[in-house]
Coordinates of C-alpha atoms and ligand atoms in Angstrom, one line a residue:
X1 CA 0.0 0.0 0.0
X2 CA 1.5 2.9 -1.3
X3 CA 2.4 5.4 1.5
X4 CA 2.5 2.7 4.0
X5 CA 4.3 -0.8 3.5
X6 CA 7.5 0.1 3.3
X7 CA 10.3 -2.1 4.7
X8 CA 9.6 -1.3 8.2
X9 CA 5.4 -2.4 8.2
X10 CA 6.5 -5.5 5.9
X11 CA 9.1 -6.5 8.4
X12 CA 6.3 -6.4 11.4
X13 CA 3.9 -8.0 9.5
X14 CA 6.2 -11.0 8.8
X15 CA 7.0 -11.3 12.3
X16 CA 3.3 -11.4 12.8
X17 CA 2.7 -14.6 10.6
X18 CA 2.3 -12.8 6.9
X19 CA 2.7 -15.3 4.3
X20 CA 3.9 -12.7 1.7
X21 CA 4.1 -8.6 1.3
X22 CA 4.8 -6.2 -1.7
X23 CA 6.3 -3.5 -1.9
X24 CA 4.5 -0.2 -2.7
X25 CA 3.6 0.4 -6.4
X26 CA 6.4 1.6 -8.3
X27 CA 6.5 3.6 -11.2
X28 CA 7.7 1.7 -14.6
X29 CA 9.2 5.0 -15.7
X30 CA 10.7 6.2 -12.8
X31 CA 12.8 2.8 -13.1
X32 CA 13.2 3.1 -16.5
X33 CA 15.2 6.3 -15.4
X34 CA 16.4 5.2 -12.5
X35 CA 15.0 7.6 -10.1
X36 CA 16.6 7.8 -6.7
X37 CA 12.7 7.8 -5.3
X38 CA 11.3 4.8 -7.5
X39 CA 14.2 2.8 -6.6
X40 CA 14.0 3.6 -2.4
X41 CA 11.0 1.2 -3.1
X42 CA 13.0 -1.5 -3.9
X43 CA 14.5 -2.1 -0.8
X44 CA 13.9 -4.9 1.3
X45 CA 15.8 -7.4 4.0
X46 CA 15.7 -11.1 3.8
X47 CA 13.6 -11.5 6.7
X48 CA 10.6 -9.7 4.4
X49 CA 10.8 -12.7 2.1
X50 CA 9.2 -13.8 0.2
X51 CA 8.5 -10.8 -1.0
X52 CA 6.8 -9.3 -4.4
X53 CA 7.7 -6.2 -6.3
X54 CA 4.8 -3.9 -7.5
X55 CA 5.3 -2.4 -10.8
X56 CA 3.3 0.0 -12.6
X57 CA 2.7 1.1 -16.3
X58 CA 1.2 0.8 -20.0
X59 CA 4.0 1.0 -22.1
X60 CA 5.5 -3.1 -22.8
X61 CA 8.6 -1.8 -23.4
X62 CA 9.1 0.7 -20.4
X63 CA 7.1 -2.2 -18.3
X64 CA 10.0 -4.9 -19.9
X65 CA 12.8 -2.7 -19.2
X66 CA 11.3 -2.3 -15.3
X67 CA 11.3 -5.6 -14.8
X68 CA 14.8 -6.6 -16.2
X69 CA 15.6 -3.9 -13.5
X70 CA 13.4 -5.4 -10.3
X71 CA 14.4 -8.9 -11.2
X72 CA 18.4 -7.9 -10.6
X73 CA 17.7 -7.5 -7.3
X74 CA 15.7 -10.4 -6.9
X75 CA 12.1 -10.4 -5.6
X76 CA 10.2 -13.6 -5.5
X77 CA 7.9 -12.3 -7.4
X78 CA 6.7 -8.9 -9.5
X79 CA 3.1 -8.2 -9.5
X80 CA 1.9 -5.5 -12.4
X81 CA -0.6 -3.0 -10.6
X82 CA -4.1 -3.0 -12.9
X83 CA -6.2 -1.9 -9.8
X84 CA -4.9 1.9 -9.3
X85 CA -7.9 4.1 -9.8
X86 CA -6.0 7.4 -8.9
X87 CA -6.1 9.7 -11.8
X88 CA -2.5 10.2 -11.7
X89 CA -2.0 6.7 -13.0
X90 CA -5.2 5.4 -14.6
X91 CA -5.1 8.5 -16.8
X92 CA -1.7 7.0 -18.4
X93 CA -3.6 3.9 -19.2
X94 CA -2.0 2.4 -16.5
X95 CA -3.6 0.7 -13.2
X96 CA -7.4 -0.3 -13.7
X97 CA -7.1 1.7 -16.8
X98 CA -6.0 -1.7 -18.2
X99 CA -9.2 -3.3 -17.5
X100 CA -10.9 -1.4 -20.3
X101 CA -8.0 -2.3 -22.7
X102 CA -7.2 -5.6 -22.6
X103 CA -4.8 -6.1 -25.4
X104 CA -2.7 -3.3 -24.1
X105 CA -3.0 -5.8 -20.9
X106 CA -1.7 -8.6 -23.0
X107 CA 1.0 -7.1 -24.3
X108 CA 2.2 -5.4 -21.1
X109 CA 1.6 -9.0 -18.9
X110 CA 3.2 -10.7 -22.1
X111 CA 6.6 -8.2 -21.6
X112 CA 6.8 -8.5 -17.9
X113 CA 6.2 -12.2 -18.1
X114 CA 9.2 -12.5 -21.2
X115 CA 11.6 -9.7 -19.3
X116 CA 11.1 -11.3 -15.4
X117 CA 13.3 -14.4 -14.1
X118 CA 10.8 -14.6 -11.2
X119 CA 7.3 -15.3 -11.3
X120 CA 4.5 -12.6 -12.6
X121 CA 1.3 -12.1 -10.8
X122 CA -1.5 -9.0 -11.5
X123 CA -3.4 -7.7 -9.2
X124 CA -7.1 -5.3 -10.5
X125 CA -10.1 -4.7 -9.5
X126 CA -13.6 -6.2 -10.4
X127 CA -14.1 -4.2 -13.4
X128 CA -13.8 -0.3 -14.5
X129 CA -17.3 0.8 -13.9
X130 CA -19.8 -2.6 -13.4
X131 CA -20.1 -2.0 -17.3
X132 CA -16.9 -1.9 -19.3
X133 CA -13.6 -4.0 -17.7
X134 CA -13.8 -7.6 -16.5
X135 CA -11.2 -8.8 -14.0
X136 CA -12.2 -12.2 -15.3
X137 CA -11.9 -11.7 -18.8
X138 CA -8.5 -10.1 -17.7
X139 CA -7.8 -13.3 -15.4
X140 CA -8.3 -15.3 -18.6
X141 CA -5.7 -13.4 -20.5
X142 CA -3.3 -13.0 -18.1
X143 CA -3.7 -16.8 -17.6
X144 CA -3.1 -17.7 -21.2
X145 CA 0.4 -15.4 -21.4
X146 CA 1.9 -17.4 -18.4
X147 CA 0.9 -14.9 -15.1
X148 CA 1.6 -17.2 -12.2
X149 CA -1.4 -15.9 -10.3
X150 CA -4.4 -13.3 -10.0
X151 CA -5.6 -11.1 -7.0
X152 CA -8.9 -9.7 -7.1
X153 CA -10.2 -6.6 -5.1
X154 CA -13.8 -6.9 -4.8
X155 CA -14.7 -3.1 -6.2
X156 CA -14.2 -1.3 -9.5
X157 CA -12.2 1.4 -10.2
X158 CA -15.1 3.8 -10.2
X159 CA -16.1 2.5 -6.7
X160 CA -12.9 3.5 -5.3
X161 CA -13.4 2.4 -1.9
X162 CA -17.2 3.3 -1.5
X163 CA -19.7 0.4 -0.8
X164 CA -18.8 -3.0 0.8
X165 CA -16.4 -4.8 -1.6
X166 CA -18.2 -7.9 -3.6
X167 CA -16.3 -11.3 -3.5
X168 CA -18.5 -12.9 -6.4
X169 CA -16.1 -11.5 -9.3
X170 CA -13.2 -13.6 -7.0
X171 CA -15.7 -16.5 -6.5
X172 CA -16.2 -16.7 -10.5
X173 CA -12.4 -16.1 -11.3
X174 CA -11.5 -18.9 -8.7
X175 CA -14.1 -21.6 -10.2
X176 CA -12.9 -20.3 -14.1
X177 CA -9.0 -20.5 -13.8
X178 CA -6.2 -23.0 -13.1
X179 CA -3.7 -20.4 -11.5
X180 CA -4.4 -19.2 -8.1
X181 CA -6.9 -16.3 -7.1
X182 CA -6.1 -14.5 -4.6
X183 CA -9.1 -12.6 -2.8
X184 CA -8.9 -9.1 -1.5
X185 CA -11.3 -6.2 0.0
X186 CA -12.6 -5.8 3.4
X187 CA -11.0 -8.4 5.3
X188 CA -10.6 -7.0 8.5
X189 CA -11.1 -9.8 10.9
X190 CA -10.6 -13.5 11.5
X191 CA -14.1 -14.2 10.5
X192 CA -13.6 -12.4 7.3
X193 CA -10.8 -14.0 6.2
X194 CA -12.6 -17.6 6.8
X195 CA -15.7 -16.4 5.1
X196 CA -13.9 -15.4 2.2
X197 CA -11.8 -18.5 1.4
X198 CA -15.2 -19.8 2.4
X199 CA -17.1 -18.3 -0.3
X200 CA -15.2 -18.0 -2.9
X201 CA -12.8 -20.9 -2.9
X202 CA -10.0 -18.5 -3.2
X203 CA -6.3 -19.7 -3.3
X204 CA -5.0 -16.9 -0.4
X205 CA -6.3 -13.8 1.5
X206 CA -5.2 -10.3 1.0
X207 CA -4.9 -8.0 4.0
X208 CA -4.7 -4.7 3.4
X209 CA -6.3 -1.8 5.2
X210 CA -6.8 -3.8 8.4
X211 CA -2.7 -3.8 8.7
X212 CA -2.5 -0.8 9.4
X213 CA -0.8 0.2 12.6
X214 CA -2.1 -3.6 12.9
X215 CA 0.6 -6.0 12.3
X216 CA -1.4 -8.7 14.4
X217 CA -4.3 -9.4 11.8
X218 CA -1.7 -11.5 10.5
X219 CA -1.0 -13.7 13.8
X220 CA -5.0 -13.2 14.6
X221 CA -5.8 -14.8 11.2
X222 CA -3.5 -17.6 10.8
X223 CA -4.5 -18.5 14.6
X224 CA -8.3 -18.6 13.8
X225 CA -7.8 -20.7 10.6
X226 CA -6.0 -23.0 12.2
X227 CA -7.3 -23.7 15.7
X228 CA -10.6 -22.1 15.5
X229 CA -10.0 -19.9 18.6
X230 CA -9.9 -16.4 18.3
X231 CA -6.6 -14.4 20.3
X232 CA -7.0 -12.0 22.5
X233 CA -5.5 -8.7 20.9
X234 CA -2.7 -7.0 21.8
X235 CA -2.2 -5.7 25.2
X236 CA -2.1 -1.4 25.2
X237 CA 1.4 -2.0 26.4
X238 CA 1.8 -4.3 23.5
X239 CA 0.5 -2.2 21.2
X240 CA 3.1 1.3 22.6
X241 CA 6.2 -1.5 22.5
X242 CA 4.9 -2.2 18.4
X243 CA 4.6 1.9 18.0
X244 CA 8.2 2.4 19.4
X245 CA 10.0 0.1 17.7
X246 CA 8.3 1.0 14.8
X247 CA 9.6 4.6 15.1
X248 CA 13.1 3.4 15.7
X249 CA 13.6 1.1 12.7
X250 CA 12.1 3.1 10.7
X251 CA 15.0 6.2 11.7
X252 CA 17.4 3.0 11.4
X253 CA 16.4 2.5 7.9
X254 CA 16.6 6.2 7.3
X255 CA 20.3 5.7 8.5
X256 CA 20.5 7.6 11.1
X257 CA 20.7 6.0 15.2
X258 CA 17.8 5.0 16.9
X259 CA 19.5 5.6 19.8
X260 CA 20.0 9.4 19.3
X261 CA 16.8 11.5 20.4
X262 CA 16.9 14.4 17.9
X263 CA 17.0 11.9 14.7
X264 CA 14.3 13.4 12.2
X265 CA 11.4 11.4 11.7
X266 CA 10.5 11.6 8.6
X267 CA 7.1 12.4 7.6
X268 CA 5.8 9.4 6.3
X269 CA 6.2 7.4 10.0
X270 CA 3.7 10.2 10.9
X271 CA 0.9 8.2 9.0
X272 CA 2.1 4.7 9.7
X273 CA 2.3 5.6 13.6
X274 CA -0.8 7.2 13.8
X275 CA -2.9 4.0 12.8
X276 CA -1.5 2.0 15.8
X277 CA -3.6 4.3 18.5
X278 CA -7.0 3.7 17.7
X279 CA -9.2 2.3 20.6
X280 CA -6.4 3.2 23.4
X281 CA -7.0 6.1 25.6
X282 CA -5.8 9.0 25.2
X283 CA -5.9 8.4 21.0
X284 CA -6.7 11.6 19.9
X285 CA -4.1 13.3 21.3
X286 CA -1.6 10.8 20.9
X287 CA -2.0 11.4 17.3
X288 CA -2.4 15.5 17.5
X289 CA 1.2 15.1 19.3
X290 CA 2.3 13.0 16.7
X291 CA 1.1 15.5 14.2
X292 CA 3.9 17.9 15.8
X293 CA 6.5 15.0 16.4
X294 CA 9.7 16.1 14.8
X295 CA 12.1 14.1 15.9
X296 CA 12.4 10.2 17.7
X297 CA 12.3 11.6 20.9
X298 CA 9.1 13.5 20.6
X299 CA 7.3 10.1 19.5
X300 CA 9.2 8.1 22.7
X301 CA 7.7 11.5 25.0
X302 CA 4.5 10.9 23.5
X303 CA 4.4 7.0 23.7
X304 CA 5.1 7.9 27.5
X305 CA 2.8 9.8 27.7
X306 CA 0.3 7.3 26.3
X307 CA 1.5 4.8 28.8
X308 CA 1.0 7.0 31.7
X309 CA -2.3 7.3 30.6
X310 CA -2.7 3.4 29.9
X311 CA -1.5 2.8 33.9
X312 CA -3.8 6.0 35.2
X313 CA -7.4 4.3 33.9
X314 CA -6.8 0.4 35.1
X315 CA -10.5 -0.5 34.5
X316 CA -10.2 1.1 30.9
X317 CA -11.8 -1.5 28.3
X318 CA -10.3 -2.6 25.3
X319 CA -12.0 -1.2 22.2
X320 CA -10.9 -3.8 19.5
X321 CA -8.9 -1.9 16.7
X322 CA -10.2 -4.2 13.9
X323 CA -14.0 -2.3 14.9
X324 CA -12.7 0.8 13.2
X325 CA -14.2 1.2 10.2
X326 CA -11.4 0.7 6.8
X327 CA -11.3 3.9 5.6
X328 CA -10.6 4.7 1.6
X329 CA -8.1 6.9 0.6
X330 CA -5.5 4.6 -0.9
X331 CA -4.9 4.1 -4.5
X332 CA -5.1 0.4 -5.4
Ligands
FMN1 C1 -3.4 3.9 1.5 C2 -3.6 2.8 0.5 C3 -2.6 2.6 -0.4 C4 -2.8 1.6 -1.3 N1 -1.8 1.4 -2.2 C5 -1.8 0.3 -3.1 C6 -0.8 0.0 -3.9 O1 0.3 0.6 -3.9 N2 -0.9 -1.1 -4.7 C7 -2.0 -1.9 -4.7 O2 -2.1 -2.9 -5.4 N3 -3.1 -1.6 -3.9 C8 -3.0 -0.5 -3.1 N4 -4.0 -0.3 -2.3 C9 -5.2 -1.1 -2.3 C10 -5.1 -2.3 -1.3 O3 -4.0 -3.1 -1.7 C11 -6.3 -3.2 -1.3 O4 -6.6 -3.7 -2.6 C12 -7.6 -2.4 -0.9 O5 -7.3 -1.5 0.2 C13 -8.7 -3.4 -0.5 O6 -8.3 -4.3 0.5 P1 -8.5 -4.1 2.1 O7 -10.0 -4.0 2.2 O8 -7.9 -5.3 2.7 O9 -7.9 -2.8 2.4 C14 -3.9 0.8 -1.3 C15 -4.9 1.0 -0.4 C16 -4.8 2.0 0.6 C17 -5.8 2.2 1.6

């Protein structure tokens, strides 16, 4: 998720039981040109494996030449983005804009596919608008030109993230094709993720949304699937101890010393960090201080703070942070 699973998130999310993360989308062109920013996103440890690379782009050639580039450094896999709706990309035919032309698809899924030495996935959306854009009749294609597998997000491009995602397109694409599907779209619990291998006979679960500042819905999922028991979710204390050394590896990977108070936290931590203090007390200004957090040592102040406040209401109940509602303002 662009904005958001960086190394750091990908890292916690392993720890937590994640069978496989990607990397933000990435801009064919900007690897094309090699731009310092594009390639930040290719970045990764071993511990994140395995681990896929998300490209984006219309153009076969620039699309070939981006993933001649990603494979050098060795994903286990690249998926091709055909779900971003944002205007920025869709408008270059790129994204879900492929849904409406499917032999610019082709020929993009046929060049990533010839130019990769790792497997190729996709991953779109249910359709462009409900009227033109299949993800099935994509699925089909993408099937025929050797795409190892095919991850569905229940909502078309036009839907953004408005209305409750529908798992029949992922149902119909799972009964239709030999690779795997991969379902995605409002799978924020336990339950949800059982209901939706349930349903549609989907090869895997994608989580997104509900990760954020919630690496546990990993460990909470794999738990319920296989025992049937549902965990208890993370202690407050828990929770600060996942916030903090989120903020420090995230200044590690910046370069600078986790152990040095005045390293700059940069601005994107500000959005990852904020996630992880719904449903604790205290949350709302938690995240107006992290608004104003600077540097490292303003977040370990505020997380201080927090845990003061944590200690100060003992019979304080536990509002569960997958009850938040998933909000939409992402791009895939
Ligand atoms: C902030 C944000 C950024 C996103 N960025 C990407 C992205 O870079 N690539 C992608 O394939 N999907 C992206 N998505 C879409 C998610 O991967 C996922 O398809 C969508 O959120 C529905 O799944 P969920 O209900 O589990 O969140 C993004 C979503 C959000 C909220």
């Amino acid at each position: 998720m662009a904005g958001h699973t960086d190394t750091v998130l990908r890292r916690l999310c392993k720890e937590q039981g994640a069978g496989l993360v990607v990397t933000e989308l990435t801009s064919s062109y900007g690897l094309y040109f090699r731009n310092a920013r594009s390639l930040k996103f290719l970045r990764w440890t071993e511990a994140e494996r395995p681990i896929g690379a998300q490209i984006f782009g219309a153009d076969p050639e620039v699309m070939a030449e981006a993933a001649r580039l990603v494979s050098q450094v060795e994903p286990d896999l690249i998926d091709v983005n055909m779900g971003c709706w944002v205007p920025k990309v869709a408008r270059t035919g790129a994204g879900a804009a492929l849904l409406c032309d499917l032999k610019r698809a082709e020929a993009v899924m046929k060049a990533v596919v010839r130019a990769a030495s790792v497997p190729v996935t996709i991953k779109t959306r249910t359709g462009w608008d409900g009227e033109v854009g299949s993800a099935l009749e994509l699925a089909r294609v993408a099937e025929v030109v050797g795409v190892a597998a095919v991850t569905i997000h229940g909502r078309t491009a036009k839907q953004g993230f408005t209305g409750a995602a529908d798992w029949r397109p992922i149902a119909e694409a799972a009964a239709a094709l030999s690779i795997p599907v991969i379902g995605n779209g409002d799978v924020a619990t336990p339950a949800d993720a059982e209901r939706m291998f349930r349903q549609t006979g989907c090869a895997a679960v994608m989580i997104g949304r509900a990760a954020l500042g919630n690496p546990w819905i990993f460990r909470d999922v794999r738990h319920a699937l296989h025992t049937g028991e549902v965990l208890p979710p993370p202690t407050p204390r828990e929770r600060i101890e996942m916030v903090r050394r989120h903020a420090r590896l995230v200044v590690a990977v910046e370069g600078d010393d986790p152990d040095r108070a005045n390293a700059p936290l940069p601005g994107y931590a500000r959005g990852q960090l904020g996630h992880y203090f719904y449903g604790l007390p205290g949350a709302a200004a938690a995240r107006a201080a992290l608004g104003q957090a600077n540097v490292l040592g303003d977040v370990e102040r505020l997380l201080d703070r927090l845990e003061a406040a944590i200690a100060a209401a003992p019979d304080w109940q536990w509002r569960p942070p997958l009850g938040r509602p998933l909000s939409g303002v992402g791009s895939g």
